[in-house]
XYZ file of C-alpha atoms in Angstrom:
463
model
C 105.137 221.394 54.781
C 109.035 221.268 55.330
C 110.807 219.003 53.181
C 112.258 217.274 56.409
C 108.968 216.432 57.929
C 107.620 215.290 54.654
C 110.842 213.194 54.140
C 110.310 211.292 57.622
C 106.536 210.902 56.623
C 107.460 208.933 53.896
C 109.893 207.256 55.585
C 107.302 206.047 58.146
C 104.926 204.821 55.133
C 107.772 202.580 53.258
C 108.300 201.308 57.118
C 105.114 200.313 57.646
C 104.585 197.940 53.983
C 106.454 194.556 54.097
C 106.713 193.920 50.454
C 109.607 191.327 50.717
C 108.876 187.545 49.466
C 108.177 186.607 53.068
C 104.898 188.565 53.304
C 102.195 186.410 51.529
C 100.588 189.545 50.014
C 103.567 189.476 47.780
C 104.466 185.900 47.383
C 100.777 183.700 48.198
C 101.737 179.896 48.427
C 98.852 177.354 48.542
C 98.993 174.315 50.859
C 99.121 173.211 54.200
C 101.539 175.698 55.660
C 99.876 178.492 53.042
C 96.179 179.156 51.593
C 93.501 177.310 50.659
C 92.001 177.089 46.834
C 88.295 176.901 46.750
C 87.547 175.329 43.527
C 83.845 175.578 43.476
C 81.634 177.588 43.414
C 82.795 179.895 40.421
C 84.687 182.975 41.225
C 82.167 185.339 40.248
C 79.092 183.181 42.367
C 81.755 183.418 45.904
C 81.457 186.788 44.884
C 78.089 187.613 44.403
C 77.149 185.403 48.020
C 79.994 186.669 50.135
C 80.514 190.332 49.235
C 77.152 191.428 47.052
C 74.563 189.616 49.411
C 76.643 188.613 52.668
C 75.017 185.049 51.946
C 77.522 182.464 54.046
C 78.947 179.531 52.532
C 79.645 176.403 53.966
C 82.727 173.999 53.226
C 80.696 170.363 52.764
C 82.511 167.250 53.671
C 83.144 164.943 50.326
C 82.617 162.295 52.120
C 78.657 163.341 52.389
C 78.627 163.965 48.420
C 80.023 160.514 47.217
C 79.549 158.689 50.104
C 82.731 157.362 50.924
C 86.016 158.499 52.947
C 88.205 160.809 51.102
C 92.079 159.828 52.841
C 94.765 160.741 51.153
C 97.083 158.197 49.097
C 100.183 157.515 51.532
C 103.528 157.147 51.037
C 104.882 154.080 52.019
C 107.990 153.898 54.578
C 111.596 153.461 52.968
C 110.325 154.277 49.375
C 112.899 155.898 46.638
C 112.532 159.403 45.632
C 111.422 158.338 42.637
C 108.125 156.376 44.442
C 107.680 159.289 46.438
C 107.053 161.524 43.053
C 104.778 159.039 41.708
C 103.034 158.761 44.891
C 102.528 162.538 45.287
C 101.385 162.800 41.406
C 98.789 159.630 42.212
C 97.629 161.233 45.414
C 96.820 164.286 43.359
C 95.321 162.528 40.418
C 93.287 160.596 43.161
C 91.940 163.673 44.848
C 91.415 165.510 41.607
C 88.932 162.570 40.740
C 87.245 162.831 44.101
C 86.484 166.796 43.471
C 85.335 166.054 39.631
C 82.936 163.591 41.323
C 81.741 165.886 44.018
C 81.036 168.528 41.438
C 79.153 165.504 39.727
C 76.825 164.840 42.904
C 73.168 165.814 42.988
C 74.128 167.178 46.524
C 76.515 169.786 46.528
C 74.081 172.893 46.686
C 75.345 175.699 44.917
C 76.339 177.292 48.480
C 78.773 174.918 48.897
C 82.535 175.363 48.800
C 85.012 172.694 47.218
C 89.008 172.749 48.099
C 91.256 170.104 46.908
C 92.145 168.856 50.596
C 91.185 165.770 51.636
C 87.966 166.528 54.439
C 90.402 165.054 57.320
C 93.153 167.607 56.477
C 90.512 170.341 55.296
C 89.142 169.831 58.930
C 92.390 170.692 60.376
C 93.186 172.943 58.437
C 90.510 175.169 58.725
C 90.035 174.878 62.915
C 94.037 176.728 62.546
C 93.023 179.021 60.327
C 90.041 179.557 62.635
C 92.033 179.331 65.672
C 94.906 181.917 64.886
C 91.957 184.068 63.387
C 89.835 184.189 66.881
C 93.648 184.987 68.440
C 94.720 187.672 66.637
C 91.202 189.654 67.305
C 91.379 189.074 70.972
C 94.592 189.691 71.470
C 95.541 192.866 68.735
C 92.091 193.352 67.772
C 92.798 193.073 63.998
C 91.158 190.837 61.363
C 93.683 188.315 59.297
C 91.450 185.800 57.993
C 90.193 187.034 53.762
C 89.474 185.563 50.924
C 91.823 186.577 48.012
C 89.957 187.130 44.928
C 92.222 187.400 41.442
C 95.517 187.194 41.482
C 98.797 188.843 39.412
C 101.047 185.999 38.082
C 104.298 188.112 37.705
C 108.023 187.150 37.425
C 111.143 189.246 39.079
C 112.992 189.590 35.368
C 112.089 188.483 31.997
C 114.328 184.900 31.984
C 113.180 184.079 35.499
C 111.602 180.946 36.208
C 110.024 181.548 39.421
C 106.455 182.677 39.055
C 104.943 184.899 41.778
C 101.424 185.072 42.665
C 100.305 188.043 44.390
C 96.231 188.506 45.609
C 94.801 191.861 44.069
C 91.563 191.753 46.144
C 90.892 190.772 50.169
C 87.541 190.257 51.841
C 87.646 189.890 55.559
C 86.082 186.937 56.880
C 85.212 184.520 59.507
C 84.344 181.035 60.225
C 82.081 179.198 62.316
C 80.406 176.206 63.058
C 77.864 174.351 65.018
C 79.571 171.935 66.861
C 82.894 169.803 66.465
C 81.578 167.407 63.947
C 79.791 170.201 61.510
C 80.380 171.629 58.406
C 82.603 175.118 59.031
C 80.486 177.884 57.509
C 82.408 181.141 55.896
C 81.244 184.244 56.183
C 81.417 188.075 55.172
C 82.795 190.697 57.936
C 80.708 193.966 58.072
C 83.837 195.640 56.629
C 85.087 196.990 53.356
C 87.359 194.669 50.295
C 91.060 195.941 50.474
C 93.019 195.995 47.599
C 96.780 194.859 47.987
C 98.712 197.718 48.757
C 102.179 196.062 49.382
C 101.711 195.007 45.573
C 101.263 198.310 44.377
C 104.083 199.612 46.450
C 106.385 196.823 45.194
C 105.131 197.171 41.570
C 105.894 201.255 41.706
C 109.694 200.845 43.679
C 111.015 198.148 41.292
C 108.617 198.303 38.346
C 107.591 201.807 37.951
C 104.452 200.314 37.152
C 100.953 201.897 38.767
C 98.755 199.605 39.745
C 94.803 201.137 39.374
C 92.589 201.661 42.469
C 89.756 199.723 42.934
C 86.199 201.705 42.667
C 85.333 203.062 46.359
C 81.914 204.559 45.375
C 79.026 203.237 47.617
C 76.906 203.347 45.260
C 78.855 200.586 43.669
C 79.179 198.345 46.640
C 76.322 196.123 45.145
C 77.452 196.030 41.569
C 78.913 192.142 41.125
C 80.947 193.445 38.233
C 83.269 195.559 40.188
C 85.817 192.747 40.524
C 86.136 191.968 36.761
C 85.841 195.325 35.744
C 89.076 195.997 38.111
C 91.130 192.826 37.214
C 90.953 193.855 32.922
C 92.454 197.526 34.754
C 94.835 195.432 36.076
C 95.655 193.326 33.207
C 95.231 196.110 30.927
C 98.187 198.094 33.254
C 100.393 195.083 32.427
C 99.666 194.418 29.031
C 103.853 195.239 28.003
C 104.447 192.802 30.558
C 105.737 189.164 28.919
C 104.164 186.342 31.044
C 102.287 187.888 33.276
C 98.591 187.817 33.600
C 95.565 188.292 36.090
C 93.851 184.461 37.614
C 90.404 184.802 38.201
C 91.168 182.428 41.583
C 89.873 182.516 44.894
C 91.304 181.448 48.115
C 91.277 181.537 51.777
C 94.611 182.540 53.644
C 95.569 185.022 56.699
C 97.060 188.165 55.882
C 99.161 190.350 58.496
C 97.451 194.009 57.427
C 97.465 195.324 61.397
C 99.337 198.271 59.879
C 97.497 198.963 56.663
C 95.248 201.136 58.623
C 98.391 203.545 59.685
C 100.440 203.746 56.425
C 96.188 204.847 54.434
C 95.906 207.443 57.229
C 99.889 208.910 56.999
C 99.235 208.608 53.570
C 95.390 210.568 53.026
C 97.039 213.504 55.919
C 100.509 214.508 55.449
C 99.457 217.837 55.653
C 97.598 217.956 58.719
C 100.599 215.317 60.373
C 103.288 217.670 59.530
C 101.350 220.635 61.199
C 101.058 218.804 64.137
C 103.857 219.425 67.221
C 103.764 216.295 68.894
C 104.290 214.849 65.181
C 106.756 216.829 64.913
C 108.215 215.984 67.572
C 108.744 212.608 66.728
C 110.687 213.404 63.249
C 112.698 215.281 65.490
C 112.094 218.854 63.667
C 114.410 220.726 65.224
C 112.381 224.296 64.447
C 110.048 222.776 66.752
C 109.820 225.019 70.146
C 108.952 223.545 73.494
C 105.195 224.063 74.781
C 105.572 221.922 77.936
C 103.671 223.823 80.904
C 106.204 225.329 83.533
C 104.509 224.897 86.684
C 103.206 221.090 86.898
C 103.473 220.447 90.606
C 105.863 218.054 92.282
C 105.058 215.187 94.589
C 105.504 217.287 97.624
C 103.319 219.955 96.132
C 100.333 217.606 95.569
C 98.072 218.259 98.710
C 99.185 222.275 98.467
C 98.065 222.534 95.101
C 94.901 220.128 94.220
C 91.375 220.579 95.589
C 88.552 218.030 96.170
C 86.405 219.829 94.160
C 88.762 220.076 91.495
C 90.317 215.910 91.648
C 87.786 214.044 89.725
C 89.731 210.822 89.910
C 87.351 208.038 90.357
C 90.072 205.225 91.351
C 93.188 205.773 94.069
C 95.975 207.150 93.108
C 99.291 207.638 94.849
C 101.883 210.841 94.741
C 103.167 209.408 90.895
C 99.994 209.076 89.564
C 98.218 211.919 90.499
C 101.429 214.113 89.383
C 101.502 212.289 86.213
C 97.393 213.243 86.131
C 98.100 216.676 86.498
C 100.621 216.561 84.163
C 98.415 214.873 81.253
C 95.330 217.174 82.939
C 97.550 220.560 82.056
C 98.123 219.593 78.283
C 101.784 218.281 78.887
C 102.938 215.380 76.618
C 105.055 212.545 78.414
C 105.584 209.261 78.430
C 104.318 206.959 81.498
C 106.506 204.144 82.213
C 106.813 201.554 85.239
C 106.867 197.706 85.206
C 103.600 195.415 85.225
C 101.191 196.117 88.521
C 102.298 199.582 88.882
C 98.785 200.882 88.263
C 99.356 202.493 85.059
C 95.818 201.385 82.926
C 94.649 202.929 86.428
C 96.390 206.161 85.889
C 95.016 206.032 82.564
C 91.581 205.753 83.134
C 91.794 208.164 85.648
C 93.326 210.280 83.476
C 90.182 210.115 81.035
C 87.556 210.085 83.614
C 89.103 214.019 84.555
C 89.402 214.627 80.706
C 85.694 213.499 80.167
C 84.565 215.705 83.175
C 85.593 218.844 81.577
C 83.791 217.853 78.334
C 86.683 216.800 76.085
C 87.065 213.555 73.799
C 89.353 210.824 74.799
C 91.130 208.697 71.988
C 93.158 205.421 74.078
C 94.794 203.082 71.300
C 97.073 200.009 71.902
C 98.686 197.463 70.226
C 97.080 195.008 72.475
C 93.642 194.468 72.751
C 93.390 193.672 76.303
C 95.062 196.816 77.231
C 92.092 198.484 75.732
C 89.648 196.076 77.498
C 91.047 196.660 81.093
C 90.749 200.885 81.063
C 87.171 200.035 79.538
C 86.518 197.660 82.421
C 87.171 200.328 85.076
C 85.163 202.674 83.605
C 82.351 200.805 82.918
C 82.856 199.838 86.980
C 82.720 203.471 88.003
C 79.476 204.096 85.967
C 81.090 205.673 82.715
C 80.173 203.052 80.367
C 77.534 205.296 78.354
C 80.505 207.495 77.420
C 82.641 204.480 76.319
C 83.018 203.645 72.449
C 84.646 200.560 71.583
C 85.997 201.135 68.390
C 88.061 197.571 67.834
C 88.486 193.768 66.615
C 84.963 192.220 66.922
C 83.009 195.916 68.159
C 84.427 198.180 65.227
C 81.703 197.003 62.610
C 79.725 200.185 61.308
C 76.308 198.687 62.185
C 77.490 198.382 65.645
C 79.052 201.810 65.967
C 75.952 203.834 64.482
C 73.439 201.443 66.863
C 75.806 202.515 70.059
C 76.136 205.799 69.141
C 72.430 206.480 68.817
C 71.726 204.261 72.087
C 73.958 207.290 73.941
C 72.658 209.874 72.280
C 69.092 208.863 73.333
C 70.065 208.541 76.843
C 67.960 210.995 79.572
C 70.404 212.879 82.203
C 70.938 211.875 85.052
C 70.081 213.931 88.424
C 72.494 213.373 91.334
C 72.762 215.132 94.711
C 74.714 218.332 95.322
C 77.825 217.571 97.327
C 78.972 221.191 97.121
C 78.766 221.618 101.003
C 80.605 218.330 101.319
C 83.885 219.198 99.416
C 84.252 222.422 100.766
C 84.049 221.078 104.428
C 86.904 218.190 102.949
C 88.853 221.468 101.748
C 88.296 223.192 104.775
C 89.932 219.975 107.314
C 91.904 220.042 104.816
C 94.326 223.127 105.302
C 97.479 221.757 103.460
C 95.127 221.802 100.491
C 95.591 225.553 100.756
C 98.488 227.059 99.338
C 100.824 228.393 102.044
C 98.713 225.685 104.154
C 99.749 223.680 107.420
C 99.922 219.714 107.669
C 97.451 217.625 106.051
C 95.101 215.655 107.138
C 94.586 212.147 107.152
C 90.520 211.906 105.550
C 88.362 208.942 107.348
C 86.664 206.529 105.114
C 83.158 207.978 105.107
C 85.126 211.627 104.578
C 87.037 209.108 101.501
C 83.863 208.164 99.960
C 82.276 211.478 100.361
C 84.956 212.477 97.705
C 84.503 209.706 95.612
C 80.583 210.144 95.262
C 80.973 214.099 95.325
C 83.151 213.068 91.909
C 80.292 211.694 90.472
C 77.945 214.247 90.600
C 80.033 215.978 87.967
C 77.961 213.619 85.537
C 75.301 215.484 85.927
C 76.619 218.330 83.729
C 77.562 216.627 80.403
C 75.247 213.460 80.579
């Protein structure tokens, strides 16, 4: 690996980690613009429901354990600022005796979750969290909604005053409910606990300090002493360390990690990155030598240089498209660009539909989800959903993966009439599909969907 391309890798990484104050992986507030603190059940029983047996929990209204509304103590109007701090310290004191109560109550369950919020802001609070949650999966296809379990109390220098509170361990999660008046439930996602990179990054840059890596051992996944046995690393690593400590808190908050994902993988293959010439390309190594194919056809030379038999688009593409399909069909690397409407998720999935044909494996990835979902959409239209893996938001889960994957793989082929005949009589009233050919012709519609259905027999082969 050149000591350029490895530079720009790294580059990339520290790009891709926000570990300034404004990212709440670094600097967690609790409240109504932050997280929420779930004060019961114990740390170590959230854990063992939500990550050891997937159990869901279920945020129970106060008002159905003591039997009585739980409204915040107001402020009155044109109060001093000294009323206002006595009337924020009552309205605590009065909500901290609602919550000692609760935990009092012969009818909080042990599945239930207690939070210091009133159950009128709670309710709010939690339909936003919900809300920007369901958003951010439809529309990037990423997961921000965990629960944060232990946390590093740390300070910038040794006289600051600030404390910082940084999460060490995130559990994706989701909540639901019944109906508009239920109790929101929380539950587990089918995915892995992250540990708080941006942390460790910021701990290493301005701390030289190491942070420890969680276990990652399957066989461990079950063990509910993981967590504890990683937090006394932790606090153990910062033992030198005046003031700070490890909280055995929990809490619910959204996290921005849509580019986690990237900076692991640059991370785990440098190697294999920096060997790579479109990589390469993009640090700009300048001992990188062109591979671009010489002789990708121009718009004029479409019709002189394509065959029927040999254009497996399955959706209508003009002179631009179907030279930017040879292009990507002849191993050329480019970028496709045109304004909304301009067919290009139709170039694309033509563009895989010819790639799938000759037996190779398609990876599409976008930032936005619905990008993703209209190039699936055409496919699945044209018959091509059995070779169509959705790999994102909601349909990434491993369960769902392995069950889809063996589904295909269990499929029978399929038998389809030969067409051979067919496209060679289209090539043959076709002369200007010969090279050094006449004019073209114009095909009828039954001639048009002769194509299109000879195109599909081409199934048949790799089904």
């Amino acid at each position: 690996m050149s000591h350029d391309i490895a530079t720009k890798i790294e580059e990339w990484r520290t790009q891709l980690l926000d570990t300034t104050k404004r990212n709440p992986l670094i600097n967690f507030k609790i409240g109504s613009a932050g997280g929420i603190a779930l004060v019961h059940p114990e740390p170590c029983d959230i854990w063992d429901r939500l990550v050891v047996k997937s159990d869901n929990l279920t945020f129970v209204w106060k008002r159905d354990l003591v039997g009585q509304p739980t409204a915040e103590v107001e402020t009155s109007e044109g109060s001093s600022p000294g009323d206002a701090d006595h009337s924020e310290a009552a309205k605590k004191e009065s909500n901290q005796v609602i919550v000692d109560k609760c935990r009092l109550s012969p009818r909080l369950r042990p599945d239930h979750l207690l939070t210091d919020f009133p159950d009128e802001k709670l309710s709010a609070r939690l339909k936003r969290l919900a809300m920007n949650s369901r958003e951010a999966l439809a529309e990037q296809g990423v997961a921000i909604l965990y629960i944060a379990f232990g946390f590093l109390r740390w300070f910038e220098s040794i006289d600051s005053k600030d404390e910082i509170l940084s999460p060490l361990l995130l559990v994706p999660v989701r909540l639901e409910r019944d109906n508009v008046e239920a109790p929101w439930k929380l539950l587990a996602e089918d995915e892995e606990t992250l540990p708080n990179h941006s942390l460790a990054q910021l701990l290493s840059n301005d701390f030289r300090l190491n942070l420890p890596v969680p276990e990652d051992d399957p066989a461990d996944a079950d063990d509910p002493n993981v967590r504890t046995r990683y937090f006394g690393e932790i606090q153990q690593c910062i033992r030198d360390l005046p003031r700070w400590e490890v909280l055995d808190e929990v809490d619910l908050g959204t996290f921005g990690l849509q580019k986690l994902a990237m900076w692991v993988d640059l991370g785990k293959n440098r190697d294999r990155i920096a060997c790579h010439d479109l990589c390469r390309a993009v640090a700009s190594d300048p001992t990188l030598e062109s591979r671009q194919p010489k002789d990708l056809p121009e718009d004029g030379e479409l019709d002189q240089r394509t065959h029927p038999s040999k254009t497996l688009h399955i959706l209508d593409a003009d002179s631009s498209q179907h030279k930017a399909i040879c292009a990507a069909t002849r191993g050329a690397s480019f970028v496709l660009d045109g304004p909304p409407g301009t067919g290009k998720s139709q170039t694309i999935a033509n563009i895989i539909a010819e790639f799938l044909a000759i037996g190779k494996t398609v990876l599409f990835v976008s930032e936005k989800a619905a990008a993703l979902e209209v190039v699936q959409r055409r496919l699945h239209e044209k018959g091509l959903a059995d070779f169509c893996l959705a790999c994102h938001s909601h349909t990434a889960h491993n369960g769902t993966v392995v069950a889809e994957l063996g589904r295909c793989l269990g499929l029978k082929q399929e038998n389809y009439a030969n067409v051979t005949e067919e496209l060679q009589r289209l090539d043959g009233v076709c002369p200007a599909n010969r090279v050094g050919g006449g004019r073209g012709v114009t095909l009828s519609g039954s001639d048009a969907r002769l194509l299109r259905k000879g195109i599909w027999t081409k199934r048949g082969g790799f089904s």
